[in-house]
Structures are given as structure tokens and as C-alpha cells.
C-alpha positions as CSV (number, residue, x, y, z in Angstrom):
1,X,-9.2,-11.6,22.7
2,X,-5.8,-9.9,22.8
3,X,-4.1,-9.1,19.5
4,X,-1.4,-11.5,18.5
5,X,2.2,-10.2,18.6
6,X,3.3,-9.3,15.1
7,X,6.5,-11.3,15.5
8,X,4.2,-14.4,15.5
9,X,2.9,-13.5,12.1
10,X,5.7,-11.8,10.1
11,X,9.1,-13.3,9.7
12,X,11.5,-10.4,8.7
13,X,13.5,-12.9,6.6
14,X,10.6,-13.8,4.3
15,X,8.5,-12.0,1.7
16,X,5.1,-11.2,3.1
17,X,2.1,-9.1,2.0
18,X,0.1,-7.2,4.6
19,X,-2.9,-4.9,4.7
20,X,-2.1,-2.1,7.2
21,X,-4.6,0.4,8.6
22,X,-4.3,3.4,10.9
23,X,-7.0,5.8,12.2
24,X,-6.7,9.2,13.8
25,X,-7.6,9.8,17.5
26,X,-11.3,9.5,18.3
27,X,-11.9,9.1,14.6
28,X,-11.6,12.9,14.2
29,X,-11.4,14.3,10.7
30,X,-7.8,15.4,11.0
31,X,-6.9,14.7,7.4
32,X,-10.0,16.1,5.6
33,X,-13.0,18.3,6.2
34,X,-13.5,18.8,10.0
35,X,-17.1,19.6,10.8
36,X,-16.3,20.8,14.3
37,X,-13.6,23.3,13.5
38,X,-14.7,24.1,10.0
39,X,-11.2,23.6,8.7
40,X,-10.0,21.5,5.8
41,X,-6.9,19.3,6.2
42,X,-6.8,17.7,2.8
43,X,-3.2,18.9,2.4
44,X,-2.2,16.3,5.0
45,X,-3.2,13.6,2.6
46,X,-0.7,15.2,0.2
47,X,1.9,14.9,2.9
48,X,1.2,11.2,3.3
49,X,1.4,10.6,-0.4
50,X,4.7,12.4,-0.6
51,X,6.0,10.2,2.2
52,X,4.7,7.1,0.4
53,X,6.7,8.1,-2.7
54,X,9.8,8.7,-0.6
55,X,9.5,5.4,1.3
56,X,8.8,3.4,-1.9
57,X,12.1,4.8,-3.4
58,X,14.2,4.0,-0.3
59,X,12.7,1.0,1.6
60,X,12.9,-2.6,0.4
61,X,9.1,-2.8,0.4
62,X,6.7,-2.7,-2.5
63,X,3.7,-0.4,-2.2
64,X,0.8,-2.3,-3.9
65,X,-2.2,-0.1,-3.0
66,X,-3.2,2.8,-0.9
67,X,-6.2,4.9,0.1
68,X,-6.1,8.1,2.2
69,X,-9.4,9.3,3.8
70,X,-10.2,12.0,6.2
71,X,-9.7,10.0,9.5
72,X,-7.8,6.9,8.4
73,X,-5.7,5.4,5.7
74,X,-5.1,1.9,4.2
75,X,-2.0,0.5,2.6
76,X,-1.1,-2.9,1.1
77,X,2.7,-3.5,1.5
78,X,4.9,-6.4,0.4
79,X,8.2,-6.8,2.3
80,X,11.2,-7.6,0.0
81,X,14.2,-8.9,2.1
82,X,15.2,-10.6,-1.1
83,X,15.7,-7.3,-2.8
84,X,17.6,-5.8,0.2
85,X,19.9,-8.8,0.2
86,X,21.2,-7.7,-3.3
87,X,22.2,-4.2,-2.0
88,X,25.8,-3.7,-0.9
89,X,26.7,-2.2,2.4
90,X,27.0,1.4,1.1
91,X,23.7,1.2,-0.7
92,X,22.0,0.1,2.6
93,X,23.6,3.0,4.4
94,X,22.7,5.5,1.6
95,X,19.0,4.4,1.6
96,X,18.7,4.7,5.3
97,X,20.3,8.1,5.4
98,X,17.8,9.3,2.8
99,X,15.0,8.1,5.2
100,X,16.6,9.4,8.4
101,X,19.1,12.1,7.1
102,X,21.7,13.9,9.2
103,X,21.3,17.0,7.1
104,X,18.3,18.4,5.3
105,X,17.7,21.0,2.5
106,X,15.8,24.2,3.3
107,X,12.5,22.6,2.1
108,X,13.0,19.8,4.6
109,X,14.0,17.0,2.1
110,X,17.0,14.9,2.7
111,X,20.4,15.9,1.4
112,X,22.6,13.3,-0.3
113,X,24.7,11.7,2.4
114,X,28.4,12.3,2.5
115,X,31.0,9.5,2.3
116,X,31.8,9.8,6.1
117,X,28.1,9.5,6.9
118,X,27.8,6.4,4.7
119,X,30.9,4.9,6.2
120,X,29.6,5.4,9.8
121,X,26.9,2.8,9.0
122,X,28.6,0.6,6.3
123,X,31.8,0.2,8.5
124,X,29.9,-1.0,11.6
125,X,28.7,-4.6,11.2
126,X,26.2,-4.6,14.0
127,X,24.6,-1.3,13.0
128,X,24.7,-2.2,9.3
129,X,22.8,-5.5,9.7
130,X,20.3,-3.9,12.0
131,X,19.5,-1.2,9.4
132,X,19.5,-3.8,6.6
133,X,16.7,-5.6,8.5
134,X,14.8,-2.4,9.0
135,X,14.7,-1.5,5.3
136,X,12.4,-4.5,4.6
137,X,10.4,-4.2,7.9
138,X,6.8,-3.1,7.5
139,X,6.8,-2.0,11.1
140,X,9.6,0.5,10.5
141,X,7.8,1.8,7.4
142,X,4.7,2.5,9.5
143,X,6.6,3.8,12.5
144,X,8.4,6.5,10.4
145,X,5.2,7.3,8.4
146,X,2.9,7.8,11.4
147,X,5.6,9.5,13.4
148,X,6.3,12.1,10.8
149,X,2.7,12.8,10.0
150,X,1.8,13.2,13.7
151,X,4.8,15.5,14.4
152,X,4.0,17.7,11.4
153,X,0.3,18.0,12.1
154,X,0.9,18.7,15.8
155,X,3.4,21.4,14.9
156,X,0.9,22.9,12.5
157,X,-1.9,22.9,15.1
158,X,0.4,23.9,17.9
159,X,-0.8,20.8,19.8
160,X,0.8,17.9,21.7
161,X,0.0,14.2,22.1
162,X,-1.2,11.4,20.0
163,X,-2.4,11.9,16.4
164,X,-3.2,8.3,15.6
165,X,-5.4,6.5,18.1
166,X,-3.5,3.2,18.5
167,X,-0.8,1.1,16.9
168,X,-1.6,0.3,13.4
169,X,-3.5,-2.9,12.5
170,X,-1.9,-5.4,10.2
171,X,-3.5,-8.4,8.4
172,X,-1.3,-10.8,6.5
173,X,-2.6,-11.7,3.1
174,X,-1.8,-15.4,2.3
175,X,-3.2,-16.1,-1.1
176,X,-4.4,-14.5,-4.4
177,X,-8.1,-14.5,-3.4
178,X,-7.4,-12.5,-0.2
179,X,-5.0,-10.1,-1.9
180,X,-7.5,-9.4,-4.8
181,X,-10.4,-8.8,-2.4
182,X,-8.2,-6.6,-0.1
183,X,-6.9,-4.6,-3.1
184,X,-10.5,-3.9,-4.2
185,X,-11.5,-3.1,-0.6
186,X,-8.7,-0.5,-0.4
187,X,-9.2,1.1,-3.8
188,X,-13.0,1.3,-3.4
189,X,-12.9,2.9,0.0
190,X,-14.0,6.4,-1.2
191,X,-16.9,5.0,-3.2
192,X,-18.0,2.9,-0.2
193,X,-17.8,6.0,2.0
194,X,-20.1,7.9,-0.5
195,X,-17.4,10.4,-1.2
196,X,-17.5,9.8,-5.0
197,X,-19.2,7.6,-7.6
198,X,-16.5,6.8,-10.2
199,X,-13.1,5.2,-10.0
200,X,-11.3,8.2,-11.5
201,X,-12.8,10.4,-8.8
202,X,-11.3,8.4,-5.9
203,X,-8.9,11.1,-4.7
204,X,-5.7,10.0,-3.0
205,X,-5.9,6.4,-4.0
206,X,-3.7,4.1,-5.9
207,X,-6.4,3.3,-8.5
208,X,-6.7,7.0,-9.3
209,X,-2.9,7.2,-9.8
210,X,-3.0,4.2,-12.1
211,X,-5.9,5.6,-14.2
212,X,-4.1,9.0,-14.5
213,X,-0.9,7.2,-15.6
214,X,-2.8,5.1,-18.2
215,X,-4.5,8.3,-19.6
216,X,-1.1,10.0,-19.8
217,X,0.4,7.0,-21.6
218,X,-2.4,6.9,-24.1
219,X,-2.1,10.6,-24.8
220,X,1.7,10.3,-25.3
221,X,1.2,7.4,-27.7
222,X,-1.4,9.3,-29.6
223,X,0.8,12.3,-29.9
224,X,3.7,10.1,-31.1
225,X,1.6,8.5,-33.8
226,X,0.5,11.9,-35.0
227,X,4.1,13.1,-35.2
228,X,5.2,9.7,-36.7
229,X,7.9,9.2,-34.1
230,X,8.4,7.2,-31.0
231,X,7.8,8.8,-27.6
232,X,11.1,9.2,-25.8
233,X,11.4,6.8,-22.8
234,X,12.2,9.7,-20.5
235,X,8.6,11.0,-21.0
236,X,7.1,7.7,-20.1
237,X,9.3,6.9,-17.1
238,X,8.0,9.4,-14.5
239,X,4.4,8.5,-14.4
240,X,1.8,9.3,-11.7
241,X,2.0,5.6,-10.6
242,X,5.7,5.1,-10.9
243,X,6.1,4.6,-7.1
244,X,3.5,1.8,-7.1
245,X,4.2,-1.8,-7.9
246,X,2.8,-2.9,-11.3
247,X,-0.5,-4.7,-11.1
248,X,0.1,-7.6,-13.5
249,X,2.3,-10.6,-12.8
250,X,2.8,-13.6,-15.1
251,X,4.4,-16.4,-13.3
252,X,5.2,-18.3,-16.5
253,X,6.8,-15.4,-18.4
254,X,8.0,-12.8,-15.9
255,X,11.6,-13.2,-14.6
256,X,12.1,-14.8,-11.2
257,X,14.1,-13.3,-8.4
258,X,14.2,-9.9,-6.8
259,X,13.5,-7.9,-10.1
260,X,14.9,-4.7,-8.6
261,X,13.5,-1.5,-10.2
262,X,15.9,0.4,-12.5
263,X,13.9,3.6,-12.1
264,X,14.8,3.8,-8.4
265,X,11.3,5.1,-7.8
266,X,10.1,1.8,-6.3
267,X,11.6,-1.3,-4.8
268,X,10.9,-3.8,-7.7
269,X,9.2,-4.4,-11.0
270,X,7.3,-7.4,-9.7
271,X,3.5,-7.3,-10.1
272,X,1.0,-8.8,-7.6
273,X,-2.1,-10.0,-9.5
274,X,-2.6,-12.6,-12.3
275,X,-4.5,-10.1,-14.4
276,X,-3.9,-7.0,-16.5
277,X,-4.5,-3.4,-15.3
278,X,-7.5,-3.2,-17.6
279,X,-9.1,-6.3,-16.2
280,X,-8.5,-5.1,-12.6
281,X,-10.1,-1.8,-13.4
282,X,-13.1,-3.6,-15.0
283,X,-13.4,-5.7,-11.9
284,X,-13.3,-2.6,-9.6
285,X,-16.0,-0.9,-11.7
286,X,-18.2,-4.0,-11.6
287,X,-17.7,-4.3,-7.9
288,X,-18.4,-0.6,-7.3
289,X,-21.7,-0.9,-9.1
290,X,-22.7,-3.8,-6.8
291,X,-21.8,-2.2,-3.5
292,X,-22.5,1.5,-4.0
293,X,-26.2,2.2,-3.7
294,X,-27.6,4.7,-6.2
295,X,-24.7,4.1,-8.6
296,X,-25.6,4.8,-12.2
297,X,-24.9,2.4,-14.9
298,X,-25.7,-1.2,-15.9
299,X,-24.3,-4.3,-14.3
300,X,-22.4,-6.3,-16.9
301,X,-24.1,-9.4,-18.2
302,X,-21.4,-11.8,-16.9
303,X,-19.0,-11.9,-14.0
304,X,-15.4,-11.1,-14.9
305,X,-13.5,-14.3,-15.5
306,X,-11.1,-13.7,-12.6
307,X,-13.9,-14.5,-10.2
308,X,-14.6,-17.8,-11.8
309,X,-10.9,-18.7,-11.6
310,X,-10.8,-17.9,-7.9
311,X,-14.1,-19.9,-7.3
312,X,-16.0,-16.9,-6.0
313,X,-19.6,-16.1,-7.0
314,X,-21.0,-12.6,-7.2
315,X,-22.6,-12.4,-3.7
316,X,-19.5,-13.9,-1.9
317,X,-17.1,-11.6,-3.8
318,X,-19.2,-8.4,-2.9
319,X,-19.4,-9.4,0.7
320,X,-15.6,-10.1,0.9
321,X,-14.8,-6.7,-0.5
322,X,-17.4,-4.6,1.4
323,X,-16.7,-6.3,4.8
324,X,-13.0,-7.2,4.4
325,X,-12.0,-5.4,7.6
326,X,-14.6,-7.2,9.6
327,X,-14.1,-10.6,8.2
328,X,-10.3,-10.9,8.7
329,X,-8.1,-10.3,11.6
330,X,-4.5,-11.3,11.9
331,X,-4.3,-13.2,8.6
332,X,-6.6,-13.4,5.5
333,X,-6.9,-16.2,3.0
334,X,-8.8,-19.4,2.1
335,X,-9.6,-21.6,5.1
336,X,-7.2,-24.4,4.0
337,X,-4.4,-21.9,3.6
338,X,-5.0,-20.2,7.0
339,X,-5.5,-23.5,8.8
340,X,-2.2,-24.8,7.5
341,X,-0.2,-21.9,8.9
342,X,1.2,-21.6,12.4
343,X,2.5,-18.6,14.3
344,X,6.3,-18.3,14.2
345,X,7.1,-18.4,17.9
346,X,4.4,-20.3,19.7
347,X,3.2,-22.3,16.7
348,X,-0.4,-21.5,17.5
349,X,-3.2,-21.8,14.8
350,X,-4.6,-18.6,13.5
351,X,-8.3,-17.8,14.2
352,X,-10.6,-17.3,11.2
353,X,-14.1,-15.9,11.6
354,X,-17.0,-18.2,10.9
355,X,-18.5,-16.0,8.3
356,X,-15.3,-15.8,6.3
357,X,-15.2,-19.6,6.2
358,X,-18.9,-19.7,5.1
359,X,-18.2,-17.3,2.2
360,X,-15.3,-19.5,0.8
361,X,-17.4,-22.7,1.4
362,X,-20.3,-21.2,-0.6
363,X,-17.9,-20.1,-3.4
364,X,-16.4,-23.6,-3.6
């Protein structure tokens, strides 16, 4: 069955969460250890992570999770047109010119745009509104990301042609259950691929960055207690996970609205899961023990409470995480949520695989 047009699934004017995935041509290991050439291309993962940090600071899009492997990568993105709507015309122009600069520094990074460059966009209503729409468009994020990685890798290898095998795949996440399962699926990718055994060893993943930031924060607080003084905010601001959206969201306490980030390292301060970072890490650790064969350690005596709140049992949860990419296509969510949705242009129903329906039925 032909893949549905993305314009049927994503409305640029509304907030949407998507799992996006892209693979290199012929599944070659062009971003890691290549067994054919004997070369190591791990540095290309560092390229991608640097681009992710740059994009998170400039786009009106929240980066929730990421995982970079040797022949593919996963991202979970949340478009934020509500945040972009709060930016004035000059801020829209400035952010776009930081993504697509007219002038660059010797190291290739963008130079701060001049006032005439900003005015060339801010003063043109048609161009300005088009760029405003692009800044919260997941397709533009992926277009610039894949294009820059491909051009840089081809230049390094003195090659031409495609680097990624096809257009990226996008699955819309429609509810908390699908978002939580997809987040675990993305963060546990290296463990599932038998590349490592522990969460803190999952290189080039969002979970590793969050763990590193938590360890740095604990060390800073410990040092501050020993010195009997408060740690300066400047030391805590630039953390390893500062470009990622916070994990926890409390719909009863957290402020409503765009919640634009003051640090300018990410789009907003809005979280995405109704659980703390510690609870999320505990759930990942429990799930990794269930899905990774030969994993040392003991399974906890009880399932984390979040699974009970979502109505998922152990077996259903583990299958949702391990087979997320196979279970869901265009959209992901509970059957009732998916069945109630219609495509934006033709108003067609979305297809949901039978096994996905059975898992949620068993959990209910």
C-alpha cells in the first residue's frame, strides 16, 4: 500500500508529535564501523548531534528523544507553531538566517545576520510568512539535517549521489501510551542492537545525555554543600541535555501556553511525559532487562506504576517497545484514538495493524 502523503497527517498550524526515522543507502554502516572498508565513521554521529543542538536552538520544534546508530537514526520531534507565533518578524528572520546563513565563520558556523539581511526577510510579507511556517515544520528540519549530513559525508569521501536511501519515515504519536512506548523504543535502540548493556553506555542517545546531566547536577550540588554555598545558576544552565525538552510535564501545575525557553538552547520548557526523569529511567532500565537477552541483574518485583496507569501489562509493554517500528505506520496510539482521527485532506481513516489492536485490547 502506498505511503500516505504527509499533508494528510500533519497540519502545519497545530502542535504534533512525530517519530522520524532515516536510514543510509543499502543499510551501509556510513555512520559507524564499516566492516567492508574497515573505516570508522563515528565522527558523523557527532556531526548529527551538533546539528541537532543547532536546530533545537533555532527551529520552533522541541527535540524530545534521539538515537544515532551506524546506519540509521531516530528522532522524536514536537512541532510548536504556537511558540513561533510569539516571535516578531525580526526574530523569525534572525532564526532562519542562523539556519541558512548568508555568511559563515572560518569553522563553518553561521555568523550573526546583519540588519540588512534581517530586513530582507522581515520586510517581505510573503517570504516572511513562508519562513515562519518553515520554522515549525518537521519536514524542513529533516530536509536540512539530511541534506547537510549527506553533503558533508560525500565531500569527505569524495563521492556523489544519495547518502540516505529514501525519504524519511514519520509516524504521528497521538497519545501518552504511544509516546512513552516510542520514547523507550528510541532510547533503548543501542541495547536492543546488542551494542551495549547499560543505559549510561548508550552512546549518542538522549537518555545518555540526560544521565550525564543528572550526574553533573548531583556533583555540583554536592560540591556546593561542601563549600556551604549555592551553586551559581550559570554552572547549571549549560548542561549536556540543555537542547532536549524536559521529560516531566505536570498538567495541573505547569504553566499553560507556549512556555518559550529562556536559555535559547531549545524551543520551549514544556515536558512530554507525566512522570519524573527518575521514574522514566527506572522504566527504561526495567524494560531493557526484559528485552535484552543475557542482561545481568534482577527484574524488579513489581511493574512501575506508570504501566498500570496506562493499562499496559508487562508482556504488552515489552512487545510495544521492541516492535514499535513494525506495529505502527502513519500514526500510533490507542485504537479508539486512531479510529477517531481522519486525514486532513481526503478525510480517510488511518490504518492500524491488527497486532497493535490486539496488544491494546489485551492490556485493557
